[in-house]
Amino acid sequence: MNPTRQTPDMKVVAVVTANELRERIRSKSKLKGRQADEASLAEVRALIGPRPADGHHRDMLIEHLHQLNDAYRCLHARHLVALAKEMNIPIVEVYEVATFYHHFEVLKDGEAAPGLTVRVCDGLACELAGAQDLLARLPALLGAQEVRVVAAPCVGRCEQAPAVVVHQYPVPFATVETVIHALNSGYAQHPRAQGATLFIAHGYSEKSVSPPPPQHQVAPAYAGYDVYRANGGYALAASDLASEEGVERLITAMEDSGLRGLGGAGFPAGRKWRIVRAQPAPRVMAVNLDEGEPGTFKDRTYLERDPHRFLEGLLVAARVVDAQACYVYLRDEYHGCRAILQAELARLQADPPCPLPHIELRRGAGAYICGEESAMIESIEGKRGEPRMRPPYIAEVGLFGRPTLMHNFETLYWIRDIVEKGPHWFSSFGRNGRNGRKGLRSFSVSGRVKHPGVKLAPAGITLQELVDEYCGGMAEGHQLYAYLPGGASGGIFPARLANLPLDFDTLQPHGGFIGSAAVIVLGQHDKARDAALNMMRFFEHESCGQCTPCRVGTAKAAQLMQAEQWDNTTLEDLSQVMTDASICGLGQAAPNPVRCVQKYFAHEIGGGL
Ligand SMILES: Cc1cc2nc3c(=O)[nH]c(=O)nc-3n(C[C@H](O)[C@H](O)[C@H](O)COP(=O)(O)O)c2cc1C
Ligand code: SF4
């Protein structure tokens, strides 16, 4: 019998112990809410493996959702309930995460799993190359094969436009015929997607490179572990970096080279290393391989050719800030890259040239916002990718609450060359010494040029020079009309601004920025307003929805931008509130294409502001 006590109004009540209370809550909660059924639990356990002694780790939620999604081509509600139970997470949290990411489809009980998915990229470069025609024709042609055709935001293959992804396999330069062929044969191949010219730049012979994994033939052959080491690879990582002098030498080299973060923000790499290193241990590192900015495909291009150059940069940076663990976040669209990274990481770990930090490969799930650094951290922690308020900055409080060094893939890719060839090797590039621009930039060029692709060119090169000297000029029948210097966020410039030096800090006075150097070129038959609408629809689709100005502003702007004559006053109102009141760079930069059209292409929209 329970002990009793007297309440202030003199009633005698039984005293409930904490354990009893917990048990009551547990038994009550069993009555409420949906319970996991044994069959679903067994299916979930078979995929995610046995429960570790300390329970399933919360941050693995998205990885486990991928395992279910891969196996069933969707997420059944019953599996989500079972996963919540198995991971000891509230069901609502599992649902919140599962429904946030575009690559997960949650099905109610009784709903049939979808067939194979064909994603037609409707990013700007693909739209210019005929994506809408594919989207109009494919459903009727493929319906009989139980295939679902959907439009997808930029899949990072703009130089192969129009790009289609059949299940997980890319079809470059897609036509109705090649998509059908890919469906029937399991993967696609196109001669123009082959070639490994970048090997020459790094001194590998084309014969010495490994063949790509057979199911990902679209990627060219790449330099595997043995080839990389045979060419002097990992000598830097294996050298004495841990001493104070060694670390100082590396940080100084980064500072002297002028290397700035190549993910878009352009923060000086050496300074970032100093800031993170000064924070209390333990420290961690995260690599941004989300490459979601429409028009950007440089990270994929380099990774498909020389993955260890990046991995060595990762090891060096991790050593400098003494990071205990490193998380590599790769966008889900890059299945071929994932296969390469998994294979080459395993080779590196089997024969390490130096002590390695704990390295984990994490898979995005189709959310552009997860490229924003704090959203990426949320995602690696297994949550919805919603950007955090700052301060604190991630260098102080980042992944798992620890000081975090985050870098774009390409920033790390250049480290070995900068240290080996000397910081002045990198800083000696720069077109005509114009405005003191220094270093190299990897421009992802797409649109109406003869030879699209990644063009490694000196910082400060102009658009006109880039097109003429690196892209073989404009495509047949096209004259330069306009260009986007920095993907969706970097604005749209008219041809008369084709002589601006392309670099960090040079384009802001004109209402744009270089960002990740994704250059999309438009010809005289294209319209800047169509490009701006394409971008705004992208932002609307990708807004995480956390702040009203961005969530509602992008949707409302996309609606207004369809009118023959733009309501510039209302659009400017929206632009101002998005710029002023959005938490992160997505909402803050979303008005750039609108404002550029109002400023430079007023004749297309019935007049400017
Ligand atoms: C909306 C948004 C999307 C972003 N997407 C990417 C991305 O896909 N890849 C990337 O490297 N950086 C991206 N960034 C920049 C990152 O937040 C961060 O600045 C970068 O990863 C830092 O690395 P870095 O200093 O080496 O450039 C994005 C930023 C914003 C605001
Ligand atoms: S600006 Fe947009 S994407 Fe960024 S946090 Fe706000 S709602 Fe999310």
XYZ file of C-alpha atoms and ligand atoms in Angstrom:
648
model
C 0.000 0.000 0.000
C 1.271 3.481 -0.873
C 2.115 5.992 1.877
C -0.348 8.868 2.221
C -0.139 12.605 2.863
C -2.582 15.375 3.751
C -3.352 18.149 1.230
C -3.825 21.788 2.458
C -7.608 21.252 2.420
C -7.099 18.274 4.783
C -7.832 15.511 2.238
C -5.741 12.366 2.558
C -4.179 11.298 -0.766
C -1.801 8.522 -1.747
C 1.798 9.571 -2.398
C 3.007 8.574 -5.861
C 6.668 7.712 -6.227
C 8.661 8.953 -9.226
C 8.937 5.420 -10.582
C 5.222 4.851 -10.343
C 4.612 8.135 -12.098
C 6.918 7.178 -14.946
C 5.217 3.789 -15.254
C 1.777 5.419 -15.334
C 2.883 7.794 -18.073
C 4.408 4.942 -20.037
C 1.307 2.790 -19.770
C -0.916 5.736 -20.659
C 1.232 6.621 -23.642
C 0.833 3.048 -24.797
C -2.869 3.662 -25.006
C -2.420 6.883 -26.946
C -0.721 7.332 -30.293
C 0.172 4.756 -32.846
C 2.045 1.623 -31.790
C 4.743 -0.058 -33.832
C 3.725 -3.459 -35.172
C 6.110 -6.398 -34.920
C 6.430 -6.943 -38.674
C 7.458 -3.323 -39.278
C 9.870 -3.408 -36.364
C 11.506 -6.514 -37.815
C 11.804 -4.867 -41.237
C 13.344 -1.730 -39.746
C 15.792 -3.751 -37.621
C 16.844 -5.794 -40.622
C 17.855 -2.590 -42.408
C 19.391 -0.455 -39.685
C 21.093 -3.273 -37.812
C 21.176 -4.220 -34.148
C 20.777 -1.587 -31.477
C 24.194 -0.488 -30.132
C 24.770 -0.859 -26.379
C 24.181 2.886 -25.869
C 21.151 2.921 -28.159
C 20.800 4.133 -31.743
C 22.422 7.521 -32.218
C 19.948 10.333 -32.854
C 22.142 11.869 -35.555
C 21.784 8.717 -37.683
C 18.081 9.359 -38.274
C 18.486 10.647 -41.847
C 20.872 7.814 -42.736
C 18.274 5.319 -41.480
C 15.517 7.067 -43.407
C 17.682 6.649 -46.518
C 18.029 2.923 -45.824
C 14.251 2.592 -45.703
C 13.717 4.869 -48.689
C 16.244 2.933 -50.796
C 14.705 -0.404 -49.895
C 11.019 0.548 -50.333
C 11.301 3.567 -52.730
C 9.243 5.493 -50.179
C 8.726 5.829 -46.442
C 5.718 3.895 -45.175
C 4.052 5.426 -42.105
C 4.282 2.100 -40.289
C 8.049 2.062 -40.777
C 8.379 5.589 -39.387
C 6.506 4.526 -36.257
C 8.758 1.491 -35.911
C 11.894 3.565 -36.500
C 10.789 6.052 -33.836
C 10.392 3.204 -31.363
C 13.653 1.532 -32.302
C 15.605 4.815 -32.035
C 13.649 5.975 -28.973
C 12.685 9.249 -30.648
C 9.188 10.810 -30.539
C 7.207 9.842 -33.635
C 6.559 13.492 -34.384
C 10.285 14.173 -34.701
C 10.735 11.341 -37.170
C 7.814 12.667 -39.235
C 9.096 16.233 -39.055
C 12.463 15.190 -40.423
C 11.129 12.750 -43.026
C 8.726 15.294 -44.483
C 11.309 18.097 -44.642
C 13.528 16.521 -47.280
C 12.437 16.371 -50.930
C 13.934 12.949 -51.573
C 11.775 11.261 -48.963
C 8.187 10.454 -49.772
C 6.026 9.539 -46.805
C 3.079 7.321 -47.697
C -0.038 6.755 -45.645
C -1.168 3.208 -44.921
C -2.625 1.552 -47.963
C -0.982 3.899 -50.466
C 0.978 2.060 -53.130
C 4.729 2.580 -53.380
C 5.682 4.649 -56.428
C 7.408 3.071 -59.401
C 10.801 4.138 -60.599
C 11.333 7.906 -60.477
C 12.675 9.861 -63.431
C 13.820 13.336 -62.367
C 14.031 15.915 -65.123
C 16.212 18.806 -64.041
C 14.407 22.093 -64.557
C 17.302 24.300 -63.479
C 18.009 27.230 -65.796
C 20.658 25.561 -67.994
C 18.438 22.498 -68.486
C 15.406 24.649 -69.143
C 17.364 26.501 -71.854
C 18.258 23.111 -73.340
C 14.704 21.781 -73.512
C 13.780 20.364 -70.083
C 10.177 21.565 -70.385
C 9.761 19.609 -73.607
C 11.016 16.457 -71.870
C 8.682 17.081 -68.948
C 5.764 17.439 -71.348
C 6.530 14.319 -73.412
C 8.013 11.771 -71.031
C 5.011 11.051 -68.751
C 2.831 9.795 -71.599
C 5.668 7.729 -73.067
C 6.788 6.187 -69.775
C 3.450 5.834 -68.012
C 3.027 2.285 -69.220
C 6.304 1.307 -67.543
C 4.998 2.498 -64.144
C 7.526 5.263 -64.111
C 6.953 8.563 -62.386
C 8.341 11.672 -64.081
C 8.994 14.655 -61.832
C 10.696 18.021 -62.226
C 13.775 18.378 -60.040
C 15.733 21.458 -59.009
C 19.267 21.744 -60.452
C 20.991 18.339 -60.227
C 24.509 19.764 -60.718
C 25.038 18.639 -64.316
C 24.477 21.912 -66.142
C 27.282 21.268 -68.641
C 25.357 18.153 -69.722
C 22.007 19.940 -70.138
C 19.350 18.790 -70.315
C 20.112 16.364 -67.500
C 17.760 13.632 -66.346
C 18.269 11.241 -63.450
C 16.712 7.801 -63.872
C 16.360 6.448 -60.345
C 19.966 7.166 -59.267
C 21.674 7.196 -62.677
C 22.262 10.381 -64.623
C 21.364 10.681 -68.286
C 23.407 13.568 -69.710
C 22.245 15.485 -72.798
C 18.949 13.690 -72.357
C 16.506 13.024 -75.139
C 13.336 10.989 -74.940
C 15.234 8.133 -76.612
C 18.211 8.143 -74.227
C 15.926 8.255 -71.184
C 14.022 5.228 -72.467
C 17.302 3.503 -73.231
C 18.556 4.254 -69.705
C 15.379 2.799 -68.236
C 15.775 -0.365 -70.232
C 19.499 -0.806 -69.725
C 19.950 0.264 -66.108
C 22.371 3.112 -66.728
C 23.209 5.708 -69.291
C 26.314 6.663 -71.124
C 27.099 9.528 -73.407
C 30.406 10.092 -75.147
C 30.366 13.843 -74.456
C 30.207 13.167 -70.731
C 33.487 11.275 -70.884
C 37.006 12.619 -70.852
C 39.514 13.341 -68.139
C 41.313 16.479 -69.186
C 41.967 17.573 -65.607
C 44.401 14.710 -65.098
C 46.836 16.383 -67.420
C 46.896 19.476 -65.213
C 48.002 17.377 -62.261
C 50.512 15.306 -64.187
C 48.770 11.951 -64.230
C 48.896 9.949 -67.406
C 45.468 9.021 -68.719
C 46.450 5.349 -68.796
C 47.154 5.251 -65.072
C 43.694 6.099 -63.830
C 41.158 3.650 -62.348
C 37.992 2.762 -64.218
C 34.846 4.217 -62.673
C 32.405 1.925 -60.841
C 30.523 0.095 -63.646
C 27.111 1.368 -62.608
C 28.293 4.990 -62.854
C 29.897 5.052 -66.269
C 28.975 8.664 -66.793
C 31.813 9.735 -64.515
C 35.197 9.721 -66.209
C 37.989 7.513 -64.906
C 39.543 8.894 -61.755
C 42.902 8.797 -59.971
C 42.561 6.178 -57.241
C 44.620 5.782 -54.083
C 47.627 4.014 -55.627
C 47.906 6.432 -58.532
C 47.609 9.398 -56.208
C 50.318 8.112 -53.871
C 52.578 7.165 -56.772
C 52.386 10.801 -57.846
C 53.591 12.137 -54.520
C 50.180 12.184 -52.871
C 49.887 12.170 -49.065
C 53.554 13.152 -48.577
C 52.297 16.434 -47.139
C 49.760 14.771 -44.832
C 52.432 12.332 -43.671
C 54.949 15.099 -42.886
C 55.302 16.564 -39.408
C 52.329 18.898 -39.262
C 51.388 18.592 -35.649
C 54.171 20.749 -34.163
C 53.382 24.396 -33.412
C 55.854 25.485 -36.114
C 54.334 23.070 -38.635
C 50.841 24.380 -37.959
C 51.947 28.011 -38.093
C 53.707 27.351 -41.405
C 50.502 25.939 -42.890
C 48.270 28.726 -41.642
C 50.701 31.327 -42.932
C 50.809 29.580 -46.308
C 47.014 29.773 -46.544
C 47.039 33.440 -45.555
C 49.805 34.311 -48.030
C 48.080 32.461 -50.855
C 44.958 34.576 -50.386
C 42.806 31.434 -50.627
C 39.213 32.306 -49.792
C 36.398 29.867 -49.130
C 35.066 28.647 -52.461
C 31.582 27.668 -51.266
C 30.250 31.162 -51.880
C 30.946 33.414 -48.914
C 34.670 33.831 -49.660
C 35.893 33.923 -46.056
C 39.729 33.741 -45.946
C 40.707 30.118 -45.243
C 43.794 30.858 -43.121
C 41.871 33.238 -40.865
C 39.139 30.632 -40.371
C 41.761 28.067 -39.310
C 43.166 30.488 -36.711
C 39.710 31.237 -35.301
C 38.726 27.572 -34.971
C 42.093 26.500 -33.581
C 41.754 29.119 -30.836
C 38.498 27.530 -29.593
C 38.481 24.975 -26.773
C 38.894 21.292 -27.742
C 37.377 18.961 -28.760
C 36.886 20.447 -32.199
C 35.265 18.907 -35.256
C 35.229 19.471 -38.982
C 32.526 19.335 -41.635
C 32.935 19.328 -45.412
C 30.347 21.003 -47.565
C 29.771 18.836 -50.627
C 26.155 19.858 -51.014
C 26.808 21.814 -54.220
C 23.200 22.906 -54.491
C 23.602 26.386 -55.967
C 21.971 26.180 -59.414
C 24.633 26.282 -62.119
C 27.427 24.908 -59.894
C 29.125 21.614 -60.758
C 32.816 22.229 -60.015
C 32.975 20.103 -56.843
C 31.499 17.103 -58.645
C 33.821 17.601 -61.604
C 36.959 17.564 -59.424
C 35.726 14.801 -57.153
C 34.985 12.551 -60.116
C 38.599 12.912 -61.231
C 40.870 13.356 -58.241
C 39.179 12.462 -54.928
C 42.397 12.046 -52.931
C 43.597 15.598 -53.591
C 40.529 16.670 -51.648
C 40.982 13.992 -48.965
C 44.574 15.081 -48.392
C 43.407 18.695 -47.990
C 40.841 17.440 -45.484
C 43.535 15.620 -43.478
C 45.791 18.676 -43.433
C 43.025 21.071 -42.344
C 41.816 18.596 -39.709
C 45.343 18.357 -38.326
C 45.756 22.140 -38.190
C 42.626 22.659 -36.099
C 43.140 19.307 -34.360
C 39.676 18.075 -35.327
C 38.821 14.718 -33.808
C 36.105 13.880 -36.268
C 35.233 14.948 -39.769
C 31.815 14.713 -41.406
C 31.587 14.895 -45.191
C 28.094 15.953 -46.285
C 27.461 14.958 -49.901
C 24.336 15.900 -51.825
C 22.076 12.956 -52.545
C 22.032 13.668 -56.271
C 25.714 12.681 -56.566
C 25.386 8.899 -56.389
C 28.466 8.286 -58.520
C 30.537 10.553 -56.269
C 29.301 8.674 -53.227
C 30.459 5.375 -54.716
C 33.886 6.884 -55.447
C 34.237 8.448 -52.006
C 33.180 5.284 -50.193
C 35.648 3.168 -52.161
C 38.570 5.596 -51.852
C 37.963 6.355 -48.176
C 38.080 2.611 -47.517
C 41.426 2.417 -49.366
C 42.809 5.334 -47.402
C 41.664 3.840 -44.108
C 43.124 0.441 -44.996
C 46.565 1.936 -45.642
C 46.709 5.272 -43.808
C 49.711 7.483 -44.606
C 49.308 9.207 -41.202
C 46.974 8.980 -38.192
C 43.447 9.648 -39.473
C 40.627 11.426 -37.673
C 37.274 9.683 -37.507
C 35.752 10.349 -40.970
C 32.054 9.856 -41.717
C 30.285 10.283 -45.021
C 26.781 11.704 -44.646
C 24.119 11.820 -47.321
C 21.929 14.831 -48.014
C 18.319 14.253 -48.991
C 17.468 16.821 -51.638
C 17.325 20.106 -49.693
C 19.299 23.054 -51.118
C 19.161 24.878 -47.800
C 21.403 22.206 -46.262
C 24.310 23.829 -48.139
C 24.011 26.743 -45.695
C 26.519 25.859 -43.008
C 24.326 25.936 -39.916
C 21.500 24.103 -41.720
C 24.040 21.467 -42.747
C 25.028 21.029 -39.124
C 21.398 20.520 -38.153
C 21.092 17.964 -40.926
C 24.227 16.058 -39.867
C 22.725 15.970 -36.376
C 19.730 14.200 -37.937
C 17.297 17.111 -37.874
C 15.396 19.323 -40.301
C 17.867 21.506 -42.163
C 16.834 24.835 -40.684
C 19.546 27.512 -40.438
C 20.480 28.641 -36.955
C 20.444 32.203 -35.669
C 23.922 33.675 -35.222
C 25.788 34.369 -32.997
C 27.054 31.985 -31.841
C 28.943 31.188 -35.049
C 29.659 27.576 -35.903
C 33.379 28.170 -35.341
C 32.433 28.570 -31.654
C 29.331 26.390 -31.254
C 28.789 24.125 -34.235
C 28.299 20.429 -34.830
C 27.217 18.625 -31.646
C 27.848 21.913 -29.834
C 31.572 21.802 -30.628
C 33.744 24.423 -32.392
C 33.539 23.461 -36.061
C 35.693 24.101 -39.097
C 33.504 23.944 -42.185
C 34.910 24.096 -45.675
C 33.651 23.770 -49.177
C 35.116 20.767 -51.045
C 37.134 22.907 -53.442
C 38.729 25.009 -50.703
C 40.280 21.790 -49.383
C 41.126 20.569 -52.887
C 43.708 23.339 -53.373
C 45.587 22.902 -50.100
C 48.162 20.372 -51.299
C 49.069 22.428 -54.370
C 49.331 25.649 -52.377
C 51.662 24.114 -49.793
C 53.760 22.144 -52.297
C 54.052 24.807 -54.969
C 54.179 27.671 -52.503
C 51.501 30.250 -51.620
C 52.793 32.564 -54.353
C 52.011 29.946 -56.981
C 48.307 30.446 -56.206
C 48.409 34.197 -55.626
C 50.456 34.768 -58.790
C 47.365 34.044 -60.904
C 45.014 36.942 -61.492
C 44.034 38.468 -64.788
C 46.096 41.546 -65.755
C 46.604 42.342 -62.090
C 43.231 44.030 -62.459
C 41.940 45.475 -59.173
C 44.505 43.351 -57.372
C 42.517 40.169 -58.095
C 44.589 37.154 -57.157
C 44.298 33.384 -57.405
C 42.429 30.845 -59.479
C 38.692 30.359 -59.777
C 36.873 27.295 -61.024
C 34.029 28.709 -63.069
C 31.152 26.316 -63.755
C 30.034 27.669 -67.130
C 26.748 26.621 -68.735
C 24.074 28.011 -71.024
C 24.603 29.401 -74.513
C 28.345 28.838 -74.904
C 30.047 26.502 -77.335
C 31.921 24.443 -74.735
C 30.329 24.487 -71.284
C 32.191 22.957 -68.335
C 34.466 23.795 -65.430
C 36.986 26.428 -66.504
C 39.947 26.985 -64.226
C 40.783 30.625 -64.890
C 42.509 33.532 -63.164
C 40.465 35.549 -60.705
C 39.329 38.826 -62.218
C 38.776 37.448 -65.699
C 35.791 39.061 -67.399
C 32.774 37.220 -68.714
C 33.714 38.192 -72.245
C 37.216 36.737 -71.841
C 35.879 33.621 -70.164
C 33.480 32.950 -73.037
C 35.967 33.789 -75.795
C 39.122 32.194 -74.395
C 37.818 29.265 -72.367
C 34.454 28.318 -73.877
C 35.141 28.576 -77.603
C 32.790 31.567 -77.883
C 29.002 31.612 -77.910
C 27.025 28.601 -79.109
C 26.037 28.547 -82.774
C 23.296 31.088 -83.488
C 23.554 32.872 -80.130
C 24.894 36.299 -79.229
C 25.601 37.346 -75.676
C 22.529 38.985 -74.136
C 22.900 38.481 -70.383
C 24.649 36.341 -67.783
C 24.300 35.137 -64.229
C 27.710 35.478 -62.543
C 26.918 33.544 -59.359
C 24.141 30.982 -59.770
C 20.618 31.664 -58.574
C 21.616 34.122 -55.877
C 24.220 36.255 -57.678
C 21.985 38.425 -59.870
C 21.611 38.778 -63.669
C 23.773 41.189 -65.658
C 23.304 42.541 -69.196
C 25.882 42.011 -71.972
C 27.138 45.577 -71.522
C 28.555 44.504 -68.124
C 30.534 41.651 -69.690
C 33.791 43.453 -68.945
C 33.548 43.449 -65.156
C 36.281 41.489 -63.370
C 34.639 38.342 -61.994
C 35.677 37.846 -58.396
C 34.710 38.273 -54.761
C 33.867 41.918 -53.937
C 33.830 43.178 -57.551
C 30.170 42.641 -58.459
C 28.325 43.904 -55.374
C 28.200 47.540 -56.574
C 26.254 46.257 -59.594
C 23.743 44.249 -57.568
C 25.284 40.771 -57.828
C 28.066 38.562 -56.540
C 30.224 35.705 -57.738
C 29.307 33.205 -54.986
C 30.439 29.756 -56.102
C 31.359 31.092 -59.592
C 28.428 29.463 -61.393
C 28.191 31.379 -64.653
C 25.089 30.862 -66.810
C 25.136 32.592 -70.187
C 21.986 33.772 -72.014
C 21.645 34.585 -75.701
C 19.502 37.030 -77.637
C 16.558 34.605 -77.837
C 16.404 34.208 -74.048
C 14.738 36.502 -71.552
C 16.219 37.671 -68.267
C 12.724 37.730 -66.742
C 12.289 34.009 -67.479
C 15.633 33.296 -65.826
C 14.625 35.378 -62.795
C 11.308 33.522 -62.527
C 13.087 30.182 -62.748
C 15.313 31.284 -59.840
C 12.451 32.610 -57.726
C 10.514 29.357 -58.166
C 13.627 27.548 -57.044
C 13.875 29.706 -53.908
C 10.179 29.201 -53.194
C 10.630 25.434 -53.453
C 13.776 25.422 -51.318
C 12.885 27.930 -48.584
C 13.006 26.062 -45.280
C 9.935 28.033 -44.235
C 11.345 29.151 -40.918
C 10.899 32.886 -41.512
C 7.785 34.440 -42.983
C 9.479 37.028 -45.251
C 11.285 34.238 -47.090
C 8.551 31.596 -47.043
C 5.747 33.924 -48.142
C 7.901 36.462 -49.991
C 9.386 33.961 -52.454
C 5.953 32.465 -53.208
C 4.296 35.842 -53.666
C 7.163 37.168 -55.801
C 7.059 34.093 -58.058
C 3.351 34.751 -58.577
C 3.817 38.452 -59.371
C 6.708 37.787 -61.745
C 4.406 35.890 -64.107
C 2.458 39.033 -65.031
C 3.238 40.582 -68.414
C 3.848 43.894 -66.664
C 5.478 43.601 -63.253
C 4.016 45.267 -60.181
C 7.379 46.742 -59.276
C 6.219 48.577 -56.150
C 4.897 45.431 -54.493
C 7.883 43.391 -55.683
C 10.262 45.950 -54.191
C 8.329 45.876 -50.900
C 8.771 42.109 -50.814
C 12.430 42.359 -51.781
C 13.122 44.829 -48.990
C 11.492 42.762 -46.279
C 13.225 39.566 -47.500
C 16.609 41.286 -47.471
C 16.073 42.921 -44.095
C 14.318 40.220 -42.113
C 15.419 36.790 -43.353
C 17.559 34.648 -41.088
C 19.879 33.275 -43.737
C 21.446 33.958 -47.114
C 18.676 32.251 -49.088
C 16.026 34.807 -48.176
C 18.523 37.658 -48.177
C 19.765 36.928 -51.717
C 16.474 35.787 -53.284
C 15.581 39.348 -54.409
C 18.828 39.754 -56.415
C 17.488 38.402 -59.739
C 14.288 40.467 -59.358
C 16.149 43.689 -58.702
C 18.553 43.051 -61.570
C 15.670 42.573 -64.008
C 14.078 45.794 -62.751
C 17.379 47.629 -63.126
C 18.846 46.208 -66.345
C 15.989 44.616 -68.276
C 13.086 47.031 -67.690
C 12.081 46.681 -71.360
C 11.100 43.042 -70.685
C 8.675 43.806 -67.845
C 6.859 46.918 -69.011
C 9.198 49.346 -67.220
C 11.524 49.406 -64.230
C 11.125 50.880 -60.775
C 21.497 29.236 -49.003
C 22.944 28.869 -48.981
C 23.385 27.731 -49.656
C 24.720 27.382 -49.631
N 25.109 26.266 -50.332
C 26.411 25.896 -50.307
C 26.831 24.729 -50.999
O 26.042 24.037 -51.654
N 28.142 24.385 -50.942
C 29.061 25.135 -50.221
O 30.230 24.775 -50.165
N 28.681 26.246 -49.563
C 27.388 26.638 -49.581
N 27.003 27.752 -48.887
C 28.040 28.490 -48.117
C 28.228 27.856 -46.736
O 27.257 28.390 -45.844
C 29.606 28.136 -46.131
O 29.894 29.486 -46.272
C 30.728 27.339 -46.785
O 30.461 25.963 -46.793
C 32.025 27.556 -46.003
O 33.114 26.922 -46.652
P 34.268 27.768 -47.385
O 34.727 28.815 -46.407
O 35.322 26.775 -47.686
O 33.642 28.368 -48.598
C 25.660 28.160 -48.913
C 25.222 29.302 -48.238
C 23.886 29.663 -48.280
C 23.451 30.894 -47.558
S 15.712 32.918 -44.997
Fe 14.415 31.286 -45.847
S 15.730 29.508 -45.992
Fe 16.735 30.979 -44.606
S 16.058 30.433 -42.548
Fe 14.599 31.933 -43.305
S 12.954 30.707 -44.270
Fe 14.735 29.368 -44.006
